Amino acid sequence: MPPLHVLFVCSRNRLRSPTAEAVFRDWPGIEVASVGLKPDAEEVATPEDIAWADLILVMEPTHKRELSRRFVPQLRDTRVVVLGIPNDYGFMDADLVERLRRVVPRHLP
C-alpha cells in the first residue's frame, strides 16, 4: 500500500510546519512535507505541493481559507484539517512538539 502523503502548512514555513515535518518524518505509513503560504516562506506552497498531498494539516483557520482560495483545482477531495496551533512557538519548541504529538496522530493512519 502506498504511503499517505501528509502536507503541513503554516504561514512562513519557518517554525510550526517544519517542526511538524521533523516530528512526523518517521511515522509509519506516511510521507511528510511542509510549506508556507506567504510569499517569503522558506518553501512556498505550489499547486504541485497541494496536488501531491492526500491530507493537508494546517495550523490555523486562516491557512485553510487561503488554501481554498488559491488552490481550488488541486484540492479536489483532499481533506484539510485545522490543527488550531497559533504562531506562539519557536522551531522545535518543546511545547510545540508536545502539542503536535497530542493533536496530529488522530488524523494519521
mmCIF file of N, CA and C in Angstrom:
data_model
loop_
_atom_site.group_PDB
_atom_site.id
_atom_site.type_symbol
_atom_site.label_atom_id
_atom_site.label_comp_id
_atom_site.label_asym_id
_atom_site.label_seq_id
_atom_site.Cartn_x
_atom_site.Cartn_y
_atom_site.Cartn_z
ATOM 1 N N MET A 1 0.848 -1.177 0.000
ATOM 2 C CA MET A 1 0.000 0.000 0.000
ATOM 3 C C MET A 1 0.895 1.243 0.000
ATOM 4 N N PRO A 2 0.633 2.193 -0.882
ATOM 5 C CA PRO A 2 1.483 3.386 -0.936
ATOM 6 C C PRO A 2 1.302 4.247 0.309
ATOM 7 N N PRO A 3 2.329 5.003 0.676
ATOM 8 C CA PRO A 3 2.209 5.844 1.870
ATOM 9 C C PRO A 3 1.221 6.984 1.646
ATOM 10 N N LEU A 4 0.639 7.442 2.744
ATOM 11 C CA LEU A 4 -0.229 8.619 2.737
ATOM 12 C C LEU A 4 0.666 9.853 2.689
ATOM 13 N N HIS A 5 0.405 10.749 1.757
ATOM 14 C CA HIS A 5 1.189 11.985 1.644
ATOM 15 C C HIS A 5 0.546 13.064 2.511
ATOM 16 N N VAL A 6 1.277 13.495 3.544
ATOM 17 C CA VAL A 6 0.769 14.468 4.508
ATOM 18 C C VAL A 6 1.555 15.762 4.362
ATOM 19 N N LEU A 7 0.827 16.851 4.133
ATOM 20 C CA LEU A 7 1.444 18.164 3.969
ATOM 21 C C LEU A 7 1.066 19.048 5.156
ATOM 22 N N PHE A 8 2.084 19.563 5.847
ATOM 23 C CA PHE A 8 1.875 20.507 6.946
ATOM 24 C C PHE A 8 2.021 21.920 6.397
ATOM 25 N N VAL A 9 1.089 22.807 6.771
ATOM 26 C CA VAL A 9 1.068 24.159 6.231
ATOM 27 C C VAL A 9 0.972 25.181 7.357
ATOM 28 N N CYS A 10 1.821 26.213 7.268
ATOM 29 C CA CYS A 10 1.699 27.384 8.137
ATOM 30 C C CYS A 10 1.959 28.617 7.272
ATOM 31 N N SER A 11 2.282 29.714 7.898
ATOM 32 C CA SER A 11 2.435 30.957 7.134
ATOM 33 C C SER A 11 3.769 31.045 6.391
ATOM 34 N N ARG A 12 4.861 30.892 7.125
ATOM 35 C CA ARG A 12 6.173 31.125 6.519
ATOM 36 C C ARG A 12 7.074 29.897 6.461
ATOM 37 N N ASN A 13 6.575 28.752 6.905
ATOM 38 C CA ASN A 13 7.350 27.514 6.849
ATOM 39 C C ASN A 13 8.697 27.662 7.549
ATOM 40 N N ARG A 14 8.678 28.340 8.688
ATOM 41 C CA ARG A 14 9.921 28.516 9.443
ATOM 42 C C ARG A 14 9.860 27.879 10.826
ATOM 43 N N LEU A 15 8.662 27.795 11.412
ATOM 44 C CA LEU A 15 8.556 27.346 12.801
ATOM 45 C C LEU A 15 7.634 26.134 12.953
ATOM 46 N N ARG A 16 6.343 26.352 12.768
ATOM 47 C CA ARG A 16 5.377 25.289 13.070
ATOM 48 C C ARG A 16 5.394 24.138 12.065
ATOM 49 N N SER A 17 5.218 24.432 10.781
ATOM 50 C CA SER A 17 5.128 23.316 9.824
ATOM 51 C C SER A 17 6.443 22.544 9.675
ATOM 52 N N PRO A 18 7.626 23.216 9.688
ATOM 53 C CA PRO A 18 8.847 22.395 9.630
ATOM 54 C C PRO A 18 9.058 21.560 10.895
ATOM 55 N N THR A 19 8.581 22.079 12.041
ATOM 56 C CA THR A 19 8.655 21.281 13.267
ATOM 57 C C THR A 19 7.785 20.041 13.120
ATOM 58 N N ALA A 20 6.560 20.215 12.615
ATOM 59 C CA ALA A 20 5.661 19.072 12.415
ATOM 60 C C ALA A 20 6.269 18.071 11.434
ATOM 61 N N GLU A 21 6.861 18.580 10.370
ATOM 62 C CA GLU A 21 7.504 17.692 9.403
ATOM 63 C C GLU A 21 8.602 16.870 10.076
ATOM 64 N N ALA A 22 9.418 17.513 10.904
ATOM 65 C CA ALA A 22 10.507 16.813 11.588
ATOM 66 C C ALA A 22 9.973 15.780 12.583
ATOM 67 N N VAL A 23 8.930 16.145 13.327
ATOM 68 C CA VAL A 23 8.377 15.248 14.350
ATOM 69 C C VAL A 23 7.767 13.992 13.727
ATOM 70 N N PHE A 24 7.106 14.151 12.570
ATOM 71 C CA PHE A 24 6.387 13.015 11.984
ATOM 72 C C PHE A 24 7.098 12.383 10.787
ATOM 73 N N ARG A 25 8.340 12.775 10.534
ATOM 74 C CA ARG A 25 9.108 12.257 9.402
ATOM 75 C C ARG A 25 9.194 10.729 9.405
ATOM 76 N N ASP A 26 9.301 10.116 10.571
ATOM 77 C CA ASP A 26 9.484 8.666 10.657
ATOM 78 C C ASP A 26 8.209 7.912 11.031
ATOM 79 N N TRP A 27 7.066 8.588 10.965
ATOM 80 C CA TRP A 27 5.794 7.933 11.291
ATOM 81 C C TRP A 27 5.519 6.874 10.225
ATOM 82 N N PRO A 28 5.187 5.641 10.626
ATOM 83 C CA PRO A 28 4.975 4.589 9.632
ATOM 84 C C PRO A 28 3.770 4.865 8.731
ATOM 85 N N GLY A 29 3.925 4.561 7.455
ATOM 86 C CA GLY A 29 2.824 4.637 6.511
ATOM 87 C C GLY A 29 2.557 6.002 5.919
ATOM 88 N N ILE A 30 3.409 6.971 6.233
ATOM 89 C CA ILE A 30 3.193 8.308 5.665
ATOM 90 C C ILE A 30 4.503 8.878 5.126
ATOM 91 N N GLU A 31 4.362 9.804 4.188
ATOM 92 C CA GLU A 31 5.459 10.672 3.755
ATOM 93 C C GLU A 31 5.010 12.085 4.081
ATOM 94 N N VAL A 32 5.926 12.911 4.588
ATOM 95 C CA VAL A 32 5.560 14.256 5.011
ATOM 96 C C VAL A 32 6.359 15.317 4.267
ATOM 97 N N ALA A 33 5.760 16.486 4.181
ATOM 98 C CA ALA A 33 6.411 17.675 3.644
ATOM 99 C C ALA A 33 5.775 18.865 4.351
ATOM 100 N N SER A 34 6.412 20.036 4.201
ATOM 101 C CA SER A 34 5.825 21.239 4.790
ATOM 102 C C SER A 34 6.069 22.424 3.861
ATOM 103 N N VAL A 35 5.105 23.348 3.887
ATOM 104 C CA VAL A 35 5.168 24.559 3.069
ATOM 105 C C VAL A 35 4.537 25.706 3.842
ATOM 106 N N GLY A 36 4.778 26.904 3.308
ATOM 107 C CA GLY A 36 4.143 28.099 3.858
ATOM 108 C C GLY A 36 3.335 28.796 2.784
ATOM 109 N N LEU A 37 2.419 29.647 3.205
ATOM 110 C CA LEU A 37 1.536 30.332 2.265
ATOM 111 C C LEU A 37 1.965 31.757 1.939
ATOM 112 N N LYS A 38 2.846 32.332 2.722
ATOM 113 C CA LYS A 38 3.302 33.703 2.455
ATOM 114 C C LYS A 38 4.361 33.702 1.356
ATOM 115 N N PRO A 39 4.457 34.796 0.612
ATOM 116 C CA PRO A 39 5.457 34.874 -0.470
ATOM 117 C C PRO A 39 6.899 34.732 0.024
ATOM 118 N N ASP A 40 7.161 35.073 1.299
ATOM 119 C CA ASP A 40 8.522 34.984 1.833
ATOM 120 C C ASP A 40 8.763 33.700 2.630
ATOM 121 N N ALA A 41 7.900 32.703 2.442
ATOM 122 C CA ALA A 41 8.074 31.427 3.150
ATOM 123 C C ALA A 41 9.353 30.737 2.693
ATOM 124 N N GLU A 42 9.903 29.915 3.575
ATOM 125 C CA GLU A 42 11.098 29.133 3.225
ATOM 126 C C GLU A 42 10.796 28.234 2.029
ATOM 127 N N GLU A 43 9.686 27.521 2.088
ATOM 128 C CA GLU A 43 9.183 26.714 0.971
ATOM 129 C C GLU A 43 7.766 27.213 0.700
ATOM 130 N N VAL A 44 7.580 27.916 -0.388
ATOM 131 C CA VAL A 44 6.274 28.478 -0.716
ATOM 132 C C VAL A 44 5.392 27.396 -1.345
ATOM 133 N N ALA A 45 4.150 27.296 -0.881
ATOM 134 C CA ALA A 45 3.207 26.307 -1.403
ATOM 135 C C ALA A 45 2.999 26.500 -2.903
ATOM 136 N N THR A 46 3.076 25.391 -3.627
ATOM 137 C CA THR A 46 2.839 25.411 -5.072
ATOM 138 C C THR A 46 1.631 24.525 -5.386
ATOM 139 N N PRO A 47 1.054 24.674 -6.566
ATOM 140 C CA PRO A 47 -0.027 23.763 -6.949
ATOM 141 C C PRO A 47 0.417 22.295 -6.906
ATOM 142 N N GLU A 48 1.673 22.043 -7.243
ATOM 143 C CA GLU A 48 2.193 20.670 -7.211
ATOM 144 C C GLU A 48 2.224 20.114 -5.784
ATOM 145 N N ASP A 49 2.595 20.959 -4.816
ATOM 146 C CA ASP A 49 2.593 20.520 -3.411
ATOM 147 C C ASP A 49 1.190 20.109 -2.979
ATOM 148 N N ILE A 50 0.223 20.934 -3.328
ATOM 149 C CA ILE A 50 -1.157 20.680 -2.911
ATOM 150 C C ILE A 50 -1.695 19.424 -3.606
ATOM 151 N N ALA A 51 -1.396 19.265 -4.883
ATOM 152 C CA ALA A 51 -1.847 18.082 -5.625
ATOM 153 C C ALA A 51 -1.201 16.801 -5.087
ATOM 154 N N TRP A 52 0.040 16.902 -4.582
ATOM 155 C CA TRP A 52 0.763 15.749 -4.029
ATOM 156 C C TRP A 52 0.085 15.214 -2.773
ATOM 157 N N ALA A 53 -0.499 16.101 -1.982
ATOM 158 C CA ALA A 53 -0.997 15.749 -0.649
ATOM 159 C C ALA A 53 -2.295 14.946 -0.690
ATOM 160 N N ASP A 54 -2.342 13.919 0.148
ATOM 161 C CA ASP A 54 -3.581 13.179 0.404
ATOM 162 C C ASP A 54 -4.312 13.782 1.603
ATOM 163 N N LEU A 55 -3.538 14.396 2.497
ATOM 164 C CA LEU A 55 -4.059 15.018 3.713
ATOM 165 C C LEU A 55 -3.245 16.283 3.960
ATOM 166 N N ILE A 56 -3.943 17.382 4.203
ATOM 167 C CA ILE A 56 -3.266 18.647 4.497
ATOM 168 C C ILE A 56 -3.638 19.064 5.909
ATOM 169 N N LEU A 57 -2.619 19.266 6.736
ATOM 170 C CA LEU A 57 -2.809 19.700 8.117
ATOM 171 C C LEU A 57 -2.311 21.126 8.239
ATOM 172 N N VAL A 58 -3.241 22.057 8.460
ATOM 173 C CA VAL A 58 -2.904 23.475 8.572
ATOM 174 C C VAL A 58 -2.928 23.882 10.038
ATOM 175 N N MET A 59 -2.177 24.921 10.360
ATOM 176 C CA MET A 59 -2.079 25.339 11.748
ATOM 177 C C MET A 59 -3.264 26.186 12.209
ATOM 178 N N GLU A 60 -3.791 27.043 11.332
ATOM 179 C CA GLU A 60 -4.842 27.984 11.718
ATOM 180 C C GLU A 60 -5.957 28.019 10.674
ATOM 181 N N PRO A 61 -7.161 28.452 11.076
ATOM 182 C CA PRO A 61 -8.268 28.565 10.118
ATOM 183 C C PRO A 61 -7.941 29.470 8.924
ATOM 184 N N THR A 62 -7.136 30.506 9.130
ATOM 185 C CA THR A 62 -6.786 31.395 8.013
ATOM 186 C C THR A 62 -6.019 30.633 6.931
ATOM 187 N N HIS A 63 -5.236 29.651 7.322
ATOM 188 C CA HIS A 63 -4.489 28.852 6.347
ATOM 189 C C HIS A 63 -5.441 28.016 5.489
ATOM 190 N N LYS A 64 -6.470 27.472 6.099
ATOM 191 C CA LYS A 64 -7.446 26.685 5.338
ATOM 192 C C LYS A 64 -8.182 27.587 4.343
ATOM 193 N N ARG A 65 -8.567 28.772 4.786
ATOM 194 C CA ARG A 65 -9.257 29.702 3.886
ATOM 195 C C ARG A 65 -8.361 30.093 2.717
ATOM 196 N N GLU A 66 -7.097 30.367 2.994
ATOM 197 C CA GLU A 66 -6.158 30.756 1.934
ATOM 198 C C GLU A 66 -5.947 29.612 0.942
ATOM 199 N N LEU A 67 -5.802 28.396 1.436
ATOM 200 C CA LEU A 67 -5.674 27.231 0.542
ATOM 201 C C LEU A 67 -6.906 27.108 -0.352
ATOM 202 N N SER A 68 -8.078 27.228 0.253
ATOM 203 C CA SER A 68 -9.327 27.094 -0.503
ATOM 204 C C SER A 68 -9.462 28.187 -1.560
ATOM 205 N N ARG A 69 -8.929 29.348 -1.288
ATOM 206 C CA ARG A 69 -8.997 30.455 -2.230
ATOM 207 C C ARG A 69 -8.011 30.275 -3.383
ATOM 208 N N ARG A 70 -6.790 29.821 -3.079
ATOM 209 C CA ARG A 70 -5.717 29.789 -4.075
ATOM 210 C C ARG A 70 -5.573 28.489 -4.844
ATOM 211 N N PHE A 71 -6.037 27.385 -4.268
ATOM 212 C CA PHE A 71 -5.721 26.078 -4.859
ATOM 213 C C PHE A 71 -6.967 25.212 -5.088
ATOM 214 N N VAL A 72 -8.036 25.812 -5.564
ATOM 215 C CA VAL A 72 -9.284 25.077 -5.770
ATOM 216 C C VAL A 72 -9.088 23.812 -6.623
ATOM 217 N N PRO A 73 -8.477 23.909 -7.813
ATOM 218 C CA PRO A 73 -8.384 22.692 -8.644
ATOM 219 C C PRO A 73 -7.527 21.596 -8.007
ATOM 220 N N GLN A 74 -6.494 21.976 -7.279
ATOM 221 C CA GLN A 74 -5.583 20.975 -6.708
ATOM 222 C C GLN A 74 -6.159 20.309 -5.460
ATOM 223 N N LEU A 75 -7.057 20.986 -4.777
ATOM 224 C CA LEU A 75 -7.588 20.418 -3.539
ATOM 225 C C LEU A 75 -8.520 19.232 -3.789
ATOM 226 N N ARG A 76 -9.195 19.219 -4.954
ATOM 227 C CA ARG A 76 -10.086 18.096 -5.288
ATOM 228 C C ARG A 76 -10.857 17.640 -4.043
ATOM 229 N N ASP A 77 -10.643 16.385 -3.672
ATOM 230 C CA ASP A 77 -11.304 15.818 -2.491
ATOM 231 C C ASP A 77 -10.336 15.713 -1.314
ATOM 232 N N THR A 78 -9.257 16.474 -1.359
ATOM 233 C CA THR A 78 -8.242 16.392 -0.309
ATOM 234 C C THR A 78 -8.801 16.923 1.004
ATOM 235 N N ARG A 79 -8.613 16.154 2.044
ATOM 236 C CA ARG A 79 -9.063 16.569 3.364
ATOM 237 C C ARG A 79 -8.082 17.598 3.924
ATOM 238 N N VAL A 80 -8.629 18.714 4.398
ATOM 239 C CA VAL A 80 -7.832 19.759 5.028
ATOM 240 C C VAL A 80 -8.308 19.887 6.474
ATOM 241 N N VAL A 81 -7.382 19.708 7.408
ATOM 242 C CA VAL A 81 -7.713 19.729 8.831
ATOM 243 C C VAL A 81 -7.000 20.905 9.489
ATOM 244 N N VAL A 82 -7.744 21.674 10.278
ATOM 245 C CA VAL A 82 -7.165 22.774 11.054
ATOM 246 C C VAL A 82 -6.736 22.223 12.409
ATOM 247 N N LEU A 83 -5.443 22.363 12.724
ATOM 248 C CA LEU A 83 -4.919 21.852 13.988
ATOM 249 C C LEU A 83 -5.124 22.827 15.147
ATOM 250 N N GLY A 84 -5.334 24.101 14.851
ATOM 251 C CA GLY A 84 -5.562 25.089 15.908
ATOM 252 C C GLY A 84 -4.311 25.401 16.719
ATOM 253 N N ILE A 85 -3.189 25.537 16.037
ATOM 254 C CA ILE A 85 -1.920 25.819 16.713
ATOM 255 C C ILE A 85 -1.474 27.235 16.336
ATOM 256 N N PRO A 86 -1.538 28.172 17.291
ATOM 257 C CA PRO A 86 -1.174 29.561 16.995
ATOM 258 C C PRO A 86 0.329 29.729 16.791
ATOM 259 N N ASN A 87 0.694 30.859 16.246
ATOM 260 C CA ASN A 87 2.100 31.159 15.958
ATOM 261 C C ASN A 87 2.797 31.675 17.220
ATOM 262 N N ASP A 88 2.834 30.835 18.237
ATOM 263 C CA ASP A 88 3.389 31.215 19.544
ATOM 264 C C ASP A 88 4.648 30.429 19.901
ATOM 265 N N TYR A 89 5.227 29.718 18.953
ATOM 266 C CA TYR A 89 6.301 28.778 19.266
ATOM 267 C C TYR A 89 7.512 28.992 18.366
ATOM 268 N N GLY A 90 8.675 28.603 18.875
ATOM 269 C CA GLY A 90 9.883 28.572 18.069
ATOM 270 C C GLY A 90 10.016 27.211 17.402
ATOM 271 N N PHE A 91 10.958 27.117 16.464
ATOM 272 C CA PHE A 91 11.227 25.853 15.784
ATOM 273 C C PHE A 91 11.658 24.806 16.803
ATOM 274 N N MET A 92 11.004 23.663 16.779
ATOM 275 C CA MET A 92 11.274 22.518 17.662
ATOM 276 C C MET A 92 11.094 22.864 19.147
ATOM 277 N N ASP A 93 10.316 23.888 19.449
ATOM 278 C CA ASP A 93 9.961 24.247 20.824
ATOM 279 C C ASP A 93 9.329 23.020 21.493
ATOM 280 N N ALA A 94 9.743 22.712 22.701
ATOM 281 C CA ALA A 94 9.260 21.504 23.392
ATOM 282 C C ALA A 94 7.736 21.506 23.536
ATOM 283 N N ASP A 95 7.143 22.656 23.829
ATOM 284 C CA ASP A 95 5.686 22.736 23.968
ATOM 285 C C ASP A 95 4.993 22.505 22.625
ATOM 286 N N LEU A 96 5.579 23.009 21.552
ATOM 287 C CA LEU A 96 5.022 22.791 20.221
ATOM 288 C C LEU A 96 5.090 21.312 19.856
ATOM 289 N N VAL A 97 6.229 20.686 20.090
ATOM 290 C CA VAL A 97 6.394 19.259 19.790
ATOM 291 C C VAL A 97 5.367 18.443 20.559
ATOM 292 N N GLU A 98 5.185 18.759 21.837
ATOM 293 C CA GLU A 98 4.223 18.030 22.670
ATOM 294 C C GLU A 98 2.809 18.224 22.139
ATOM 295 N N ARG A 99 2.478 19.451 21.764
ATOM 296 C CA ARG A 99 1.136 19.741 21.247
ATOM 297 C C ARG A 99 0.895 19.007 19.920
ATOM 298 N N LEU A 100 1.884 19.018 19.042
ATOM 299 C CA LEU A 100 1.761 18.295 17.772
ATOM 300 C C LEU A 100 1.567 16.797 18.017
ATOM 301 N N ARG A 101 2.342 16.239 18.935
ATOM 302 C CA ARG A 101 2.236 14.801 19.232
ATOM 303 C C ARG A 101 0.873 14.456 19.825
ATOM 304 N N ARG A 102 0.230 15.440 20.434
ATOM 305 C CA ARG A 102 -1.094 15.223 21.020
ATOM 306 C C ARG A 102 -2.210 15.320 19.963
ATOM 307 N N VAL A 103 -2.104 16.264 19.023
ATOM 308 C CA VAL A 103 -3.246 16.519 18.117
ATOM 309 C C VAL A 103 -3.125 15.870 16.730
ATOM 310 N N VAL A 104 -1.928 15.655 16.241
ATOM 311 C CA VAL A 104 -1.779 15.152 14.865
ATOM 312 C C VAL A 104 -2.105 13.660 14.714
ATOM 313 N N PRO A 105 -1.676 12.775 15.618
ATOM 314 C CA PRO A 105 -1.858 11.334 15.384
ATOM 315 C C PRO A 105 -3.297 10.899 15.136
ATOM 316 N N ARG A 106 -4.275 11.602 15.667
ATOM 317 C CA ARG A 106 -5.679 11.192 15.441
ATOM 318 C C ARG A 106 -6.072 11.300 13.975
ATOM 319 N N HIS A 107 -5.284 12.049 13.184
ATOM 320 C CA HIS A 107 -5.583 12.229 11.764
ATOM 321 C C HIS A 107 -4.738 11.326 10.854
ATOM 322 N N LEU A 108 -3.834 10.546 11.467
ATOM 323 C CA LEU A 108 -2.908 9.708 10.691
ATOM 324 C C LEU A 108 -3.334 8.248 10.725
ATOM 325 N N PRO A 109 -2.858 7.480 9.746
ATOM 326 C CA PRO A 109 -3.204 6.029 9.757
ATOM 327 C C PRO A 109 -2.473 5.307 10.879
#
